[in-house]
Structures are given as structure tokens and as C-alpha cells.
PDB file of C-alpha atoms and ligand atoms in Angstrom:
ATOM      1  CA  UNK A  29       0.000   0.000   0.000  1.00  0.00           C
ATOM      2  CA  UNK A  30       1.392   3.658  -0.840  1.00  0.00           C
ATOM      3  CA  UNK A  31       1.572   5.906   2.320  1.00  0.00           C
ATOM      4  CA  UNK A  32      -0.762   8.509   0.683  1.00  0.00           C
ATOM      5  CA  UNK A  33      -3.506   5.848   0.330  1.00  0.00           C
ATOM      6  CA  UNK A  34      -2.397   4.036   3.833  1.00  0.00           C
ATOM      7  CA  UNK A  35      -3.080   8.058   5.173  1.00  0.00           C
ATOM      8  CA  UNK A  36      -6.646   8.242   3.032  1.00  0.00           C
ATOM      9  CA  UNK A  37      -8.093   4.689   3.766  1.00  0.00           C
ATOM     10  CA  UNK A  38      -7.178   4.347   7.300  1.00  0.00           C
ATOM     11  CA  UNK A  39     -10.306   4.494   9.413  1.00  0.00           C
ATOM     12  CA  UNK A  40     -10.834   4.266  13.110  1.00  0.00           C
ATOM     13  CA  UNK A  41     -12.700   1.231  13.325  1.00  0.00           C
ATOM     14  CA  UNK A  42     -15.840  -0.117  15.399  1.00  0.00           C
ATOM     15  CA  UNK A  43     -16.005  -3.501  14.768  1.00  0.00           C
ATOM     16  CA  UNK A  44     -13.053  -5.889  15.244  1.00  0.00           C
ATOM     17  CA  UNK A  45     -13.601  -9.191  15.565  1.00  0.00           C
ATOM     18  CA  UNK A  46     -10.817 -12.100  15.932  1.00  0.00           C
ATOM     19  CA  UNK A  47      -7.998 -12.573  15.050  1.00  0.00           C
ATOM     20  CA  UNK A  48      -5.788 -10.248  16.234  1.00  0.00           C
ATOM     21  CA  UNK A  49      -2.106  -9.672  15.770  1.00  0.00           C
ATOM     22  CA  UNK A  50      -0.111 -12.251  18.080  1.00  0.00           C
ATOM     23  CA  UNK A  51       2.259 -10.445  20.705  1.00  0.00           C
ATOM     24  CA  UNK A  52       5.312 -11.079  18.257  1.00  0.00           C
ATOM     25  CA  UNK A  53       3.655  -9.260  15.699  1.00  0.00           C
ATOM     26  CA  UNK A  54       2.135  -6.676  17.978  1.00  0.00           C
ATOM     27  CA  UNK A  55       5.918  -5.663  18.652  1.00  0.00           C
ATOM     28  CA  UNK A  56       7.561  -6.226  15.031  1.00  0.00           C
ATOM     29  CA  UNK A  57       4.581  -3.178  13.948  1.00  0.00           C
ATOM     30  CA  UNK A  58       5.468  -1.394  17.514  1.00  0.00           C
ATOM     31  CA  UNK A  59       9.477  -1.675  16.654  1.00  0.00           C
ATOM     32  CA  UNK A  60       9.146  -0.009  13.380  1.00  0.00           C
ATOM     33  CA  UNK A  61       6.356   2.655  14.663  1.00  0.00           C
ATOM     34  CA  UNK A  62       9.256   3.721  17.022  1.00  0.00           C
ATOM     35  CA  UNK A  63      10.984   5.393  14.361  1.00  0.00           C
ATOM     36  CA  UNK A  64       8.250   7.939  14.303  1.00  0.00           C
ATOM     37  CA  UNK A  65       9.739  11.935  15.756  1.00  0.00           C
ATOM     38  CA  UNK A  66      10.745  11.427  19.334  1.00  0.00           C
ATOM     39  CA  UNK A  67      12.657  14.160  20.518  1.00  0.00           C
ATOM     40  CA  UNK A  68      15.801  12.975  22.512  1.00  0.00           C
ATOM     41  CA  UNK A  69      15.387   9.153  21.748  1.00  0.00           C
ATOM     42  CA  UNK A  70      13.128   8.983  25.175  1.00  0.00           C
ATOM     43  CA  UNK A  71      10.634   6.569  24.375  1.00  0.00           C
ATOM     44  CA  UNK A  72       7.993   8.118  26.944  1.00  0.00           C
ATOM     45  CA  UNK A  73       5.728   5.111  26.552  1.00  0.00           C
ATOM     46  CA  UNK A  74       5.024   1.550  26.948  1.00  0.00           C
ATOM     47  CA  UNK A  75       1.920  -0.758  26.041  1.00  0.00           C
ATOM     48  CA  UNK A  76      -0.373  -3.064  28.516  1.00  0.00           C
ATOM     49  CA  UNK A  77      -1.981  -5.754  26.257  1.00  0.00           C
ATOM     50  CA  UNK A  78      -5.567  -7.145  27.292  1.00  0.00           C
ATOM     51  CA  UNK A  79      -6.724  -9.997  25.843  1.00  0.00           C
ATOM     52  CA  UNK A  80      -9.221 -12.586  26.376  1.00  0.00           C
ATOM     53  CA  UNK A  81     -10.205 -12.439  30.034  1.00  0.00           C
ATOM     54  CA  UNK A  82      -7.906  -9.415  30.704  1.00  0.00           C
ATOM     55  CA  UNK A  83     -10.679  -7.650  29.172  1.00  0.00           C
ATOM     56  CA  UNK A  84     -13.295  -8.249  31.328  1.00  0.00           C
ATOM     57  CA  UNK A  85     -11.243  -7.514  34.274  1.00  0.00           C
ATOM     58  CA  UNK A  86     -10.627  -4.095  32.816  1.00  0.00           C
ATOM     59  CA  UNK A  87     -14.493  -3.994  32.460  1.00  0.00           C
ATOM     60  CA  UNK A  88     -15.047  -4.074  35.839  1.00  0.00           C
ATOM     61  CA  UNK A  89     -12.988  -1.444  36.818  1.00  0.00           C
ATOM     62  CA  UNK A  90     -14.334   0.557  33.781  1.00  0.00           C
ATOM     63  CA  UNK A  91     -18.064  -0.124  35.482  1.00  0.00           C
ATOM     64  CA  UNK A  92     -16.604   0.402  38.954  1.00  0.00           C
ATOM     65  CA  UNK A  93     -15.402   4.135  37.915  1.00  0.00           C
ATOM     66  CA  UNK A  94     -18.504   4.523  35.943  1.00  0.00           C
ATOM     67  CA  UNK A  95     -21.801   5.762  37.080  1.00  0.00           C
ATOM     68  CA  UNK A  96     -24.563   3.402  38.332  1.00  0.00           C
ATOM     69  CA  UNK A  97     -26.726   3.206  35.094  1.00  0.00           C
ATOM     70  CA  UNK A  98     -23.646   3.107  32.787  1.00  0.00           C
ATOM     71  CA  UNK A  99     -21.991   0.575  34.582  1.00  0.00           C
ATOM     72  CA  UNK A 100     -22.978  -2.781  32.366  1.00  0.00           C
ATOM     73  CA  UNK A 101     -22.143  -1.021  29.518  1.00  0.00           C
ATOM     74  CA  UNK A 102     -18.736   0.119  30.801  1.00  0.00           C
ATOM     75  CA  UNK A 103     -18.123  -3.668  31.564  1.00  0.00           C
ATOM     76  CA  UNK A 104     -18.823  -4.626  28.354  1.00  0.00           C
ATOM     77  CA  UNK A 105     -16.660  -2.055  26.492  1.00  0.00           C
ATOM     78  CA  UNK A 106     -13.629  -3.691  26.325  1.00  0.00           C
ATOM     79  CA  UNK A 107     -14.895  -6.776  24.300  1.00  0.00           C
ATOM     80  CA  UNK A 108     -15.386  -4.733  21.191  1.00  0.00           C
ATOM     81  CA  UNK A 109     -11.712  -5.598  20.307  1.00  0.00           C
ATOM     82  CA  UNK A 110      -9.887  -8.825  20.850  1.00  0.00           C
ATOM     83  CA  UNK A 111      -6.624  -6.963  21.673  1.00  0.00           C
ATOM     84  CA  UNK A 112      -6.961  -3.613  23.610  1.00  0.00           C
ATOM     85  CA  UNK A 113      -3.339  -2.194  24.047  1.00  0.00           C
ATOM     86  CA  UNK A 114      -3.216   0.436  26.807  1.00  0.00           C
ATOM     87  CA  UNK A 115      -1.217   3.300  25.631  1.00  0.00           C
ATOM     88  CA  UNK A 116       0.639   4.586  29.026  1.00  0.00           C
ATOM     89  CA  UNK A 117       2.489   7.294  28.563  1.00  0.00           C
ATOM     90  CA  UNK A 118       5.535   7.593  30.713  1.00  0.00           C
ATOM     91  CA  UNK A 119       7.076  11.088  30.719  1.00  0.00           C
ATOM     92  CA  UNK A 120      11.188  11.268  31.452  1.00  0.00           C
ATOM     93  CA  UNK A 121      12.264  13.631  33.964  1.00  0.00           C
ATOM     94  CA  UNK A 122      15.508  14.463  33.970  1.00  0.00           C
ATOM     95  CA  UNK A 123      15.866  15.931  30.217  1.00  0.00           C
ATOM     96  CA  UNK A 124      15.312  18.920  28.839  1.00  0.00           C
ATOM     97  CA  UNK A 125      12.596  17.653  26.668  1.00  0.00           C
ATOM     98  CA  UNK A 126       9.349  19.333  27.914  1.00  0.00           C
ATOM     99  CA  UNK A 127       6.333  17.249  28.567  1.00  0.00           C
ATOM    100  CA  UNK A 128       4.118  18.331  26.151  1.00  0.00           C
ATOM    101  CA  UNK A 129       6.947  17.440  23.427  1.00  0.00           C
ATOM    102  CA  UNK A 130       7.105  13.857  25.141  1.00  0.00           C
ATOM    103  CA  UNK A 131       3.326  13.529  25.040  1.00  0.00           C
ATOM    104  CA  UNK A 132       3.029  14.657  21.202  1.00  0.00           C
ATOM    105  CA  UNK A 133       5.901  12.274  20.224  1.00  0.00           C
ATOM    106  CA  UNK A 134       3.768   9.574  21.949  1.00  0.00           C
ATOM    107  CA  UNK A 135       0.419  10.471  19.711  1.00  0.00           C
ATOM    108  CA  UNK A 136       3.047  10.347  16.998  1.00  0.00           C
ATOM    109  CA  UNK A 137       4.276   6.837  17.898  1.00  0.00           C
ATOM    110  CA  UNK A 138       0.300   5.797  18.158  1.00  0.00           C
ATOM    111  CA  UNK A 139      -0.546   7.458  14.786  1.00  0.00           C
ATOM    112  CA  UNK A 140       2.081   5.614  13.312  1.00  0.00           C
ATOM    113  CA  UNK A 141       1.063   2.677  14.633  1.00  0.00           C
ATOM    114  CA  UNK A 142      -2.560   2.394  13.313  1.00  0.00           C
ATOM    115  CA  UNK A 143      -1.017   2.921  10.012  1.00  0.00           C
ATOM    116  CA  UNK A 144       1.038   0.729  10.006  1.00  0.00           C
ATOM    117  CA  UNK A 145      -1.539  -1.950  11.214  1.00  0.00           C
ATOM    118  CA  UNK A 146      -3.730  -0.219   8.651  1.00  0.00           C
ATOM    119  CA  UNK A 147      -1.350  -1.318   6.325  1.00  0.00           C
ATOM    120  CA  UNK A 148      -0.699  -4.789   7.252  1.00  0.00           C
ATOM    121  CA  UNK A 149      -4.665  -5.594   7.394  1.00  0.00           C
ATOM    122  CA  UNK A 150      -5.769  -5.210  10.632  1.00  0.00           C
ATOM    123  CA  UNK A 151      -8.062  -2.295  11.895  1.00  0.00           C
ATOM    124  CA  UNK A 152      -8.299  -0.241  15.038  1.00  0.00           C
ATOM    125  CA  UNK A 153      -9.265   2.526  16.984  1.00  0.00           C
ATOM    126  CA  UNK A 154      -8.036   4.367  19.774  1.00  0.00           C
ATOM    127  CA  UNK A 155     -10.596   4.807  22.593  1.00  0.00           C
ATOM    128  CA  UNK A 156     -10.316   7.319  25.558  1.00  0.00           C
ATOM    129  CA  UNK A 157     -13.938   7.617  27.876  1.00  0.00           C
ATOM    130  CA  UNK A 158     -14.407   8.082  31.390  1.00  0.00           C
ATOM    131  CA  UNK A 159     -12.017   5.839  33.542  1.00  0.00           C
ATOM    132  CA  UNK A 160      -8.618   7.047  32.325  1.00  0.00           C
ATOM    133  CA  UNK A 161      -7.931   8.607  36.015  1.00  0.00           C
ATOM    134  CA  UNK A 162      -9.784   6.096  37.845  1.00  0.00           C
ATOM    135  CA  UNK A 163      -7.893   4.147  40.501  1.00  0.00           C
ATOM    136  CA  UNK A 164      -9.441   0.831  40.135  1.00  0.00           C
ATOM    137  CA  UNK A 165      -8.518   1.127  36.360  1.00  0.00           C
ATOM    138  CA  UNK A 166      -4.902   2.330  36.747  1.00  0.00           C
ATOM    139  CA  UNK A 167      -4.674   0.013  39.233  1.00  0.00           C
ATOM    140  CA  UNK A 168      -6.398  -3.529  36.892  1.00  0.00           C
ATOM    141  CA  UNK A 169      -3.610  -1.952  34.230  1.00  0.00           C
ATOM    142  CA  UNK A 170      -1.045  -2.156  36.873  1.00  0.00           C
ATOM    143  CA  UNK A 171      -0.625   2.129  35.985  1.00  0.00           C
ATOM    144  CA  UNK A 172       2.984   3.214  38.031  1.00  0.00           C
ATOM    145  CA  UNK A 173       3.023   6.948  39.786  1.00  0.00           C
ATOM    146  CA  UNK A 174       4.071   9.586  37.206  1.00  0.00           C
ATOM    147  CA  UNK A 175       2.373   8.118  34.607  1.00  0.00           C
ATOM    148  CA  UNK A 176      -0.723   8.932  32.382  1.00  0.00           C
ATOM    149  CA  UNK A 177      -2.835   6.471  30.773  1.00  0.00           C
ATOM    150  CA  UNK A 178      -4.143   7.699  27.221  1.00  0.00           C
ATOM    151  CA  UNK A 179      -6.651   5.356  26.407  1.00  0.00           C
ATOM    152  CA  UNK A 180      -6.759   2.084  24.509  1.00  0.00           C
ATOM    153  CA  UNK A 181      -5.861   1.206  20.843  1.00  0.00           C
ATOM    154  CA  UNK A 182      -8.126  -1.371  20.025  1.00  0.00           C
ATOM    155  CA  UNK A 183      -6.918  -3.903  17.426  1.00  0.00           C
ATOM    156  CA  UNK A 184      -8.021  -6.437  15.656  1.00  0.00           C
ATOM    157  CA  UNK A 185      -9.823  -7.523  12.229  1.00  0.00           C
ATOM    158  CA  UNK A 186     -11.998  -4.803  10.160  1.00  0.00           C
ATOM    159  CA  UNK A 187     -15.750  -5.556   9.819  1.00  0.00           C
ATOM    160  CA  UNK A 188     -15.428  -7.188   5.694  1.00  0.00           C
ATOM    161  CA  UNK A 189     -17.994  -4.678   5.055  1.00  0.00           C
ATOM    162  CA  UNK A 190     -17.009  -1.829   6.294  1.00  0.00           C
ATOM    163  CA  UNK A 191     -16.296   1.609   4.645  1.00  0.00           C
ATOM    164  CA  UNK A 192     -13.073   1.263   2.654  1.00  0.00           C
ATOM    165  CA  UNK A 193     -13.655   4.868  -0.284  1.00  0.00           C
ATOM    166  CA  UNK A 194     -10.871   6.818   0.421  1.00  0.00           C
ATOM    167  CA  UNK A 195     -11.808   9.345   3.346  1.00  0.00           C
ATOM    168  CA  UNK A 196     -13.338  12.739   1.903  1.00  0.00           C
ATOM    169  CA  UNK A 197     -10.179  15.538   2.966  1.00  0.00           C
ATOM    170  CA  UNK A 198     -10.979  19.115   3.873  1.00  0.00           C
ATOM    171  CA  UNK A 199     -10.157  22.183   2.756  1.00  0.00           C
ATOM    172  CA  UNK A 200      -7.221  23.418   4.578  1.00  0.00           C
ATOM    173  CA  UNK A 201      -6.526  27.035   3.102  1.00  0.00           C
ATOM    174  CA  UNK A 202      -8.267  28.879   5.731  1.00  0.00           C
ATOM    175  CA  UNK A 203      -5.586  27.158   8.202  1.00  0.00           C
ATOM    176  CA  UNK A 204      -2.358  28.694   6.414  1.00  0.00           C
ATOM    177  CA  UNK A 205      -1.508  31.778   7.106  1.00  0.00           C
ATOM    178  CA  UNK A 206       1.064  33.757   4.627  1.00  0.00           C
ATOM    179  CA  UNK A 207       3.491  36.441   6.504  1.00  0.00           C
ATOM    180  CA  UNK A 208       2.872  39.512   4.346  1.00  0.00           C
ATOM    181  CA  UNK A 209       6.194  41.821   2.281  1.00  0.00           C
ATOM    182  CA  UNK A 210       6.119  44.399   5.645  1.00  0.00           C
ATOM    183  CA  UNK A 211       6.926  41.758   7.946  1.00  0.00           C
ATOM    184  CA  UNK A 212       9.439  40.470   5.715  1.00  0.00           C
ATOM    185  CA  UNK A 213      11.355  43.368   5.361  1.00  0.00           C
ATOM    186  CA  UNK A 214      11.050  44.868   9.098  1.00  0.00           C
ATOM    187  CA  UNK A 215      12.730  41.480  10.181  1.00  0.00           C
ATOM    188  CA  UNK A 216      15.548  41.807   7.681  1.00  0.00           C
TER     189      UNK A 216
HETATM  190  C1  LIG B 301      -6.734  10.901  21.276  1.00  0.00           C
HETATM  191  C2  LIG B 301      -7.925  10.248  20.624  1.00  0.00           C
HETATM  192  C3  LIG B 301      -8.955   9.765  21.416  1.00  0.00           C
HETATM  193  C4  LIG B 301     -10.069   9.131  20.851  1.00  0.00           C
HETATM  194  N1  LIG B 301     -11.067   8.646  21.666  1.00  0.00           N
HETATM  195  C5  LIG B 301     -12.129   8.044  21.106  1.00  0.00           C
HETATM  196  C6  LIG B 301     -13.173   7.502  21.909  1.00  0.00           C
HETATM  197  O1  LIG B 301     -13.121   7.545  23.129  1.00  0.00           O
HETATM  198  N2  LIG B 301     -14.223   6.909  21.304  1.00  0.00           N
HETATM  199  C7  LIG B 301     -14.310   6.829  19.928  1.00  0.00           C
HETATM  200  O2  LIG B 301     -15.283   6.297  19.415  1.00  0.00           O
HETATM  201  N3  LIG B 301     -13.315   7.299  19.134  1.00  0.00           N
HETATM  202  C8  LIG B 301     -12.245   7.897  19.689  1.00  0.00           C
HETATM  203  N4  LIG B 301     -11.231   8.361  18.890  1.00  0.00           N
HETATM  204  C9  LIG B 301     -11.302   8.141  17.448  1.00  0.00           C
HETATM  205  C10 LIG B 301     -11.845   9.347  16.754  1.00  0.00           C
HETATM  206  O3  LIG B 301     -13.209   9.469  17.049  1.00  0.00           O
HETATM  207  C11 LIG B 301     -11.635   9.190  15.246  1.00  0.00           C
HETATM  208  O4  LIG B 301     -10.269   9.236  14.982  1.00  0.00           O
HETATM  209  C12 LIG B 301     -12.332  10.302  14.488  1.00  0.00           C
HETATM  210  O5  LIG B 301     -13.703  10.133  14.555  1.00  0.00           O
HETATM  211  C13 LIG B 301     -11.942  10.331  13.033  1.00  0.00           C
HETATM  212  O6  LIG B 301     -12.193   9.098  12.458  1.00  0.00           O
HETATM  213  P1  LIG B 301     -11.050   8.343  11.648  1.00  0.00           P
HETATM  214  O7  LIG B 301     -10.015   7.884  12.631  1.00  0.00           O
HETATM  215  O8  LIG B 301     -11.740   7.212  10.940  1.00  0.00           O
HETATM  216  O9  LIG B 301     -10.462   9.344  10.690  1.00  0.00           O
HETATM  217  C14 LIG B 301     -10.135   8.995  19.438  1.00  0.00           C
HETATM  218  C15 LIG B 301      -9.087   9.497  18.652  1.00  0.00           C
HETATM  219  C16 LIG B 301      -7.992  10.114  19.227  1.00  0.00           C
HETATM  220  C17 LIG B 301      -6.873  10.619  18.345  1.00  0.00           C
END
């Protein structure tokens, strides 16, 4: 697949259904989605993978953060996906490299990432919701102090008959802005 039409075809998807991509190749698409922009080299990441029953654990806590007339849905949630990877990120300290750099080059590393399963076959989306601060859910995900949880990529294999035109773009003109001749010449 060309990037451009990886970039145009690439849809968040909301029905997965088995299989999913095995741990092994889980981490041979995470290894090359690390060579998207990270300033410094700092990797300020790492992945929690749910599967099978690890799900439904994760549902509880979901329910047990939720409210009380949300709660079996919130348990149910995570079985939309056979593979929910938790997207922690895990900002460095001592560097130079400010958080919100660290926390962009993580969405990088995500975007990347669905691409690149994009590419290979497999669909996903990346879910946030209510829960993400929660105690009983950073503590089911095992979530260390200093560290945010950004939601869940969910992974596995595209509904066969979903959506797969090319995505309409937008018009982006009105988002570009051209520094006129007086500037130019007052900061000569
Ligand atoms: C940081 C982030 C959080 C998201 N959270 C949710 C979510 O909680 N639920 C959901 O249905 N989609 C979520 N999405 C997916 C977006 O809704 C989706 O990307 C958007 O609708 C555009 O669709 P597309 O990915 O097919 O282009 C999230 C996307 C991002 C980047």
C-alpha cells in the first residue's frame, strides 16, 4: 500500500472481531512505529496488552469508575476488540525535553502505529472515555506513579464490510496563514 492511500483509507474502526495480531507481531509493527519523531530518543511510553479475560477484568474497573446506570455497559466495552493495548504514557524527567513534546511524540508513535496496522490488514481505533484517572482502572492496568494512561488502541480484524472509499479531505486554506512583504522586510 502507498503511504498517501495508507493516510486516506485508514479508518478508526468499530467492529473488530478475531484474530488479532499475536504479541510477536504486535511488537515487530510497535518496533518499526518507534521510528516515528521522538525528541531525545526517550521513548515516553510503553503498552499493557488485554486480551481474552484481561478484558473483562478491565471492564469491571471501567463499570466500577462509571456511574450506576452506565456501569454494564462500561463492563462490556472492552470486548469490542480482541486486543486492547493500553497506551501509558511515561514522561522522562531528567531531560530537557518538555512534557508536552514527550506527550506529542507519543500520539506520533500511536498514529504511526494504526497505520502501520492499517497497512498490514488489521483495523483499530483508539478509545479514551471516562475511567482514564480512575484508581481501580490504573490500578487492573497495573498504571505506576508519574504516569498517564491515554486510552486504549483497540486492534483487531476490520468488519469485511465496512467503509473502505478513500476518506473525503478538507479544505485546509483557511488554516495557512502567509506572513505579508512588511513583515518580511522589518525582520531583515
Ligand atoms: C486521542 C484520541 C482519542 C479518541 N477517543 C475516542 C473515543 O473515546 N471513542 C471513539 O469512538 N473514538 C475515539 N477516537 C477516534 C476518533 O473518534 C476518530 O479518529 C475520528 O472520529 C476520526 O475518524 P477516523 O479515525 O476514521 O479518521 C479517538 C481518537 C484520538 C486521536
Amino acid at each position: 500500500m502507498e503511504l498517501t492511500e495508507a493516510v486516506l483509507t485508514r479508518r478508526s474502526q468499530q467492529q473488530l472481531t478475531d484474530p488479532a495480531p499475536d504479541d510477536e507481531q504486535f511488537t515487530r509493527l510497535l518496533r518499526t512505529a518507534s521510528a516515528a519523531p521522538d525528541h531525545g530518543r526517550l521513548r515516553p511510553w510503553r503498552w499493557v496488552l488485554l486480551r481474552g479475560g484481561q478484558r473483562a477484568r478491565l471492564g469491571r474497573a471501567l463499570a466500577a469508575a462509571g456511574a450506576d446506570d452506565a456501569q454494564a455497559r462500561a463492563a462490556l466495552k472492552p470486548l469490542r476488540a480482541p486486543l486492547l493495548a493500553s497506551i501509558v504514557f511515561v514522561p522522562r524527567q531528567n531531560t530537557k525535553v518538555p512534557r508536552w513534546e514527550q506527550l506529542a511524540a507519543t500520539a506520533a508513535l500511536v498514529h504511526c502505529l494504526e497505520l502501520l496496522l492499517h497497512d498490514h490488514g488489521w483495523g483499530s481505533i483508539w478509545r479514551t472515555g471516562h475511567g482514564l484517572e480512575s484508581p481501580a482502572v490504573h490500578d487492573a492496568l497495573r498504571i505506576r506513579p508519574g504516569e498517564q494512561l491515554l486510552g486504549w488502541l483497540y486492534i483487531g480484524t476490520p468488519h469485511p464490510h465496512r467503509s473502505t472509499a478513500p476518506k473525503p479531505v478538507r479544505d485546509v486554506h483557511d488554516t495557512i496563514t502567509r506572513l505579508g512583504a512588511s513583515i518580511e522586510s522589518s525582520a531583515a
